[in-house]
Tab-separated table of C-alpha atoms in Angstrom:
chain	number	residue	atom	x	y	z
M	15	MET	CA	-175.861	176.507	11.009
M	16	LYS	CA	-175.093	176.482	14.739
M	17	ALA	CA	-175.326	172.681	15.055
M	18	PRO	CA	-171.909	171.913	13.477
M	19	HIS	CA	-170.278	174.512	15.736
M	20	LEU	CA	-171.980	172.982	18.802
M	21	CYS	CA	-170.866	169.462	17.824
M	22	PHE	CA	-167.309	170.682	17.353
M	23	THR	CA	-167.351	172.394	20.771
M	24	VAL	CA	-168.652	169.252	22.512
M	25	ALA	CA	-166.122	167.048	20.719
M	26	ALA	CA	-163.271	169.392	21.626
M	27	SER	CA	-164.401	169.435	25.255
M	28	LEU	CA	-164.539	165.635	25.424
M	29	LEU	CA	-161.120	165.353	23.806
M	30	SER	CA	-159.681	167.869	26.261
M	31	THR	CA	-161.133	165.951	29.220
M	32	ALA	CA	-159.768	162.645	27.946
M	33	THR	CA	-156.344	164.228	27.483
M	34	LEU	CA	-156.339	165.643	31.028
M	35	ILE	CA	-157.330	162.265	32.478
M	36	ALA	CA	-154.619	160.497	30.460
M	37	ASP	CA	-152.031	163.048	31.606
M	38	ASP	CA	-153.026	162.502	35.237
M	39	ALA	CA	-152.765	158.730	34.821
M	40	ASP	CA	-149.169	159.114	33.652
M	41	LEU	CA	-148.316	161.514	36.487
M	42	LEU	CA	-149.859	159.244	39.136
M	43	ALA	CA	-147.715	156.248	38.213
M	44	GLY	CA	-145.586	155.305	41.207
M	45	LYS	CA	-145.930	155.209	44.981
M	46	TRP	CA	-147.651	157.738	47.269
M	47	SER	CA	-147.899	157.995	51.058
M	48	VAL	CA	-149.764	159.911	53.755
M	49	LYS	CA	-149.128	159.856	57.516
M	50	LYS	CA	-152.184	159.673	59.783
M	51	VAL	CA	-153.228	159.252	63.420
M	52	ASN	CA	-156.171	157.102	64.537
M	53	ASP	CA	-158.701	157.849	67.296
M	54	GLU	CA	-156.438	156.150	69.868
M	55	GLY	CA	-153.540	158.436	68.994
M	56	GLN	CA	-151.579	155.735	67.170
M	57	LYS	CA	-149.584	156.884	64.170
M	58	TYR	CA	-149.642	154.965	60.907
M	59	THR	CA	-148.871	155.448	57.221
M	60	GLN	CA	-150.998	154.689	54.177
M	61	PHE	CA	-149.297	153.783	50.904
M	62	VAL	CA	-150.879	153.698	47.452
M	63	GLU	CA	-148.948	152.484	44.425
M	64	ILE	CA	-150.402	153.055	40.949
M	65	LYS	CA	-149.335	150.832	38.060
M	66	GLN	CA	-151.316	151.683	34.929
M	67	ASP	CA	-154.871	150.454	35.684
M	68	LYS	CA	-153.983	148.652	38.937
M	69	PHE	CA	-153.434	149.812	42.513
M	70	ASP	CA	-151.742	148.423	45.642
M	71	PHE	CA	-152.749	149.841	49.029
M	72	GLN	CA	-151.020	149.230	52.379
M	73	ILE	CA	-151.317	150.445	55.950
M	74	ALA	CA	-148.162	150.256	58.080
M	75	GLY	CA	-147.729	151.040	61.768
M	76	GLU	CA	-144.986	153.048	63.445
M	77	ASP	CA	-142.823	149.901	63.448
M	78	ASP	CA	-143.158	149.702	59.624
M	79	GLN	CA	-145.060	146.426	59.927
M	80	VAL	CA	-147.836	146.131	57.335
M	81	GLY	CA	-151.212	145.346	58.910
M	82	PHE	CA	-153.592	145.770	55.967
M	83	VAL	CA	-153.266	145.212	52.217
M	84	ALA	CA	-155.667	145.849	49.327
M	85	LYS	CA	-155.268	145.394	45.582
M	86	GLY	CA	-157.528	145.978	42.625
M	87	ASP	CA	-158.374	147.938	39.513
M	88	PHE	CA	-157.931	151.688	39.194
M	89	LYS	CA	-159.541	154.199	36.849
M	90	LEU	CA	-159.694	157.977	36.535
M	91	GLU	CA	-163.049	159.493	35.617
M	92	LYS	CA	-164.737	162.857	35.149
M	93	LEU	CA	-167.698	163.575	37.450
M	94	GLY	CA	-169.177	166.856	36.277
M	95	PRO	CA	-166.571	169.551	36.973
M	96	PHE	CA	-164.553	167.197	39.184
M	97	LYS	CA	-161.889	164.578	38.556
M	98	ALA	CA	-162.376	161.290	40.393
M	99	ALA	CA	-160.300	158.204	41.164
M	100	ARG	CA	-162.207	154.928	41.200
M	101	PHE	CA	-160.920	151.867	43.080
M	102	PHE	CA	-162.801	148.642	42.301
M	103	HIS	CA	-162.539	144.839	41.882
M	104	ILE	CA	-160.829	144.931	45.269
M	105	LYS	CA	-159.179	142.107	47.200
M	106	ALA	CA	-158.144	142.867	50.782
M	107	GLY	CA	-156.659	141.248	53.872
M	108	GLN	CA	-154.067	141.474	56.619
M	109	SER	CA	-151.278	140.371	54.270
M	110	ALA	CA	-150.670	139.990	50.535
M	111	SER	CA	-150.784	136.201	50.908
M	112	ASN	CA	-154.221	136.273	52.559
M	113	LEU	CA	-156.531	138.369	50.378
M	114	GLU	CA	-160.280	137.959	49.992
M	115	ASP	CA	-162.671	139.431	47.433
M	116	SER	CA	-164.497	142.576	48.514
M	117	ASP	CA	-167.759	143.959	47.157
M	118	GLU	CA	-166.710	147.482	48.084
M	119	GLU	CA	-165.921	150.157	45.521
M	120	TYR	CA	-164.451	153.556	46.371
M	121	VAL	CA	-164.727	156.799	44.395
M	122	SER	CA	-162.694	159.803	45.559
M	123	ILE	CA	-162.664	163.311	44.125
M	124	TYR	CA	-159.042	164.346	43.691
M	125	ARG	CA	-156.652	167.127	42.815
M	126	LEU	CA	-153.161	166.471	41.485
M	127	ASP	CA	-150.376	169.035	41.810
M	128	ARG	CA	-147.016	167.595	40.786
M	129	ASP	CA	-145.883	165.560	43.812
M	130	THR	CA	-149.039	166.136	45.877
M	131	TRP	CA	-152.193	164.060	45.355
M	132	THR	CA	-155.168	165.258	47.425
M	133	LEU	CA	-158.081	162.832	47.797
M	134	ALA	CA	-161.515	163.485	49.282
M	135	SER	CA	-161.991	159.973	50.650
M	136	TYR	CA	-165.087	158.155	51.966
M	137	PHE	CA	-167.507	160.864	50.828
M	138	ASP	CA	-169.070	158.682	48.117
M	139	LYS	CA	-171.517	156.911	50.473
M	140	GLU	CA	-172.183	156.085	54.135
M	141	ARG	CA	-169.198	154.106	55.440
M	142	GLU	CA	-167.616	152.968	58.705
M	143	GLN	CA	-164.634	155.186	57.917
M	144	LYS	CA	-164.984	158.880	58.595
M	145	PRO	CA	-164.843	161.170	55.534
M	146	ALA	CA	-161.352	162.588	55.234
M	147	LEU	CA	-159.214	164.874	53.130
M	148	GLU	CA	-156.033	162.866	52.532
M	149	VAL	CA	-152.954	164.608	51.165
M	150	TYR	CA	-150.588	162.044	49.666
M	151	GLN	CA	-146.996	162.877	48.790
M	152	ARG	CA	-145.050	161.125	46.082
M	153	VAL	CA	-142.552	158.615	47.482
M	154	LYS	CA	-139.201	159.405	45.939
M	155	SER	CA	-137.189	156.489	44.616
M	156	PRO	CA	-134.880	155.583	47.503
M	157	THR	CA	-131.191	154.886	47.199
M	158	ALA	CA	-130.627	151.172	46.726
M	159	GLN	CA	-129.498	149.358	49.851
M	160	THR	CA	-128.587	145.817	50.777
M	161	LEU	CA	-131.171	143.655	52.500
M	162	VAL	CA	-129.684	141.435	55.179
M	163	ILE	CA	-131.832	138.520	56.300
M	164	ASP	CA	-130.333	138.150	59.752
M	165	GLU	CA	-131.872	134.997	61.112
M	166	ILE	CA	-134.688	132.499	61.111
M	167	GLU	CA	-135.977	131.704	64.576
M	168	MET	CA	-137.655	128.316	64.744
M	169	ALA	CA	-140.224	128.186	67.557
M	170	ASP	CA	-141.371	124.694	66.540
M	171	VAL	CA	-140.553	122.310	63.685
M	172	PRO	CA	-142.429	119.304	62.249
M	173	GLN	CA	-139.265	117.173	62.241
M	174	GLY	CA	-138.826	114.491	64.895
M	175	ALA	CA	-135.054	113.982	64.816
M	176	ALA	CA	-132.131	115.604	63.002
M	177	TRP	CA	-133.142	117.861	60.100
M	178	PHE	CA	-131.617	120.073	57.415
M	179	LEU	CA	-132.751	123.454	56.099
M	180	CYS	CA	-132.835	125.204	52.721
M	181	PHE	CA	-133.983	128.825	52.363
M	182	ASP	CA	-134.496	130.600	49.009
M	183	VAL	CA	-135.464	134.266	48.690
M	184	LYS	CA	-136.464	136.104	45.496
M	185	THR	CA	-136.962	139.813	44.789
M	186	GLN	CA	-139.515	141.531	42.546
M	187	ASP	CA	-136.697	142.169	40.071
M	188	GLY	CA	-136.029	138.441	39.746
M	189	ALA	CA	-132.811	138.292	41.784
M	190	SER	CA	-132.520	135.281	44.076
M	191	ARG	CA	-130.307	134.091	46.928
M	192	ARG	CA	-130.064	130.759	48.753
M	193	TYR	CA	-128.992	129.771	52.248
M	194	HIS	CA	-127.958	126.145	52.689
M	195	VAL	CA	-124.945	124.764	54.510
M	196	ASP	CA	-123.963	121.279	53.344
M	197	GLY	CA	-123.961	118.822	56.201
M	198	LYS	CA	-125.316	121.333	58.739
M	199	GLU	CA	-127.942	119.508	60.767
M	200	TYR	CA	-130.228	120.656	63.553
M	201	ASP	CA	-131.720	118.438	66.237
M	202	LYS	CA	-133.811	120.864	68.279
M	203	LYS	CA	-137.415	121.979	68.030
M	204	GLN	CA	-136.426	125.524	69.013
M	205	VAL	CA	-133.351	127.036	67.399
M	206	THR	CA	-132.248	130.376	65.913
M	207	ILE	CA	-130.377	130.017	62.632
M	208	PRO	CA	-127.965	132.913	61.812
M	209	VAL	CA	-128.637	133.178	58.081
M	210	ALA	CA	-126.846	136.513	57.347
M	211	LEU	CA	-128.055	136.320	53.736
M	212	GLU	CA	-127.423	139.520	51.730
M	213	VAL	CA	-129.643	140.675	48.866
M	214	PRO	CA	-128.366	143.777	46.977
M	215	LYS	CA	-130.334	146.595	45.331
M	216	MET	CA	-133.191	146.616	47.813
M	217	SER	CA	-135.073	149.412	49.568
M	218	ALA	CA	-137.924	149.887	52.026
M	219	GLY	CA	-141.308	149.055	50.534
M	220	LYS	CA	-140.077	146.397	48.132
M	221	LYS	CA	-141.324	142.847	48.502
M	222	CYS	CA	-139.543	139.519	48.735
M	223	THR	CA	-140.965	136.040	48.287
M	224	PHE	CA	-139.326	133.011	49.826
M	225	THR	CA	-139.390	129.238	50.121
M	226	LEU	CA	-138.280	127.460	53.291
M	227	GLN	CA	-137.781	123.681	53.170
M	228	LEU	CA	-136.940	121.061	55.802
M	229	ASP	CA	-135.891	117.451	55.370
M	230	ASP	CA	-134.191	114.743	57.395
M	231	ILE	CA	-131.883	114.075	54.418
M	232	ASP	CA	-129.427	116.827	53.489
M	233	ASP	CA	-129.546	116.188	49.733
M	234	ASP	CA	-133.348	116.468	49.726
M	235	ALA	CA	-133.598	119.742	51.682
M	236	CYS	CA	-133.250	121.864	48.512
M	237	GLY	CA	-134.992	119.345	46.254
M	238	ASP	CA	-138.428	119.225	44.672
M	239	GLU	CA	-139.985	116.921	47.278
M	240	PRO	CA	-138.823	117.937	50.764
M	241	ASP	CA	-140.545	116.670	53.887
M	242	ASN	CA	-141.856	120.163	54.636
M	243	ARG	CA	-142.180	123.280	52.493
M	244	SER	CA	-143.356	126.767	53.428
M	245	THR	CA	-143.741	129.734	51.069
M	246	GLY	CA	-144.486	133.357	51.855
M	247	GLU	CA	-143.562	136.984	51.335
M	248	PHE	CA	-142.672	140.072	53.334
M	249	THR	CA	-142.363	143.788	52.689
M	250	VAL	CA	-138.878	145.159	53.311
M	251	SER	CA	-138.428	147.817	55.996
M	252	GLU	CA	-135.394	149.415	57.620
M	253	ARG	CA	-135.567	146.750	60.305
M	254	GLY	CA	-138.304	144.215	60.761
M	255	SER	CA	-139.546	140.715	61.411
M	256	GLN	CA	-142.521	138.598	60.454
M	257	PRO	CA	-143.862	135.369	61.984
M	258	TYR	CA	-145.259	132.452	59.980
M	259	LYS	CA	-147.220	129.346	60.919
M	260	PRO	CA	-147.502	127.061	57.864
M	261	GLU	CA	-148.501	124.023	59.970
M	262	ASP	CA	-149.891	123.398	63.444
M	263	ASN	CA	-146.485	122.196	64.647
M	264	TRP	CA	-144.337	124.556	62.569
M	265	ARG	CA	-143.783	128.151	63.633
M	266	TYR	CA	-140.921	130.460	62.702
M	267	THR	CA	-139.961	134.135	62.438
M	268	ILE	CA	-137.771	135.812	59.799
M	269	ARG	CA	-135.781	138.902	60.846
M	270	TRP	CA	-134.022	141.388	58.555
M	271	HIS	CA	-132.550	144.875	58.234
M	272	LEU	CA	-131.308	147.218	55.508
M	273	LYS	CA	-127.757	148.501	55.378
């Protein structure tokens, strides 16, 4: 007569574990960060954002410039008496627009205490990274600010004579802004264009995508078939810049700040 009682106990234990894991998944939703220092004494910050069964990972330097990005699937599991976070199906690279598939999979034992997420990282197998105890803090939702795209500095352009420019930027929330001045032509290979384009309801850590188009005819600069088109994205910071090289003879840098 003990078998039914044993089955009930096991079932209750499994149900309790599943409930705890589900509760943790809900609590982990959002963005987390931890500040670290490398062997050369350089400070940097790691960010992890959890969205249901997906994760986004970034490493940013002291200047807030992102130097490493990883994305993939995320799952919470029970390993004996421990709770573990599994990161797999990973794509990684130096920027979100340049990701490559990775065969790596990471499993970290963790403890979650409200706004503190402690991970025992790189203990799962022999790795290049040193094992570490990483204490992430929840990133509070920042007060919305206005993103100002200050300027686009052209270091080289693929146009031979006079040319016109059209610049479109779009936020993760779907808001978009355009910079185009009718009749404004440029005739230099190197020129800094004072865009001063304002995008409301932005904050550090959010991403923007953009399209930059050039044409020797003004009416075609914002059209579907411009002479030259470049697309990309950047992660918003308090003040920053990012260079792009879409073609061998086309190089430019976008600069911005939050206010």
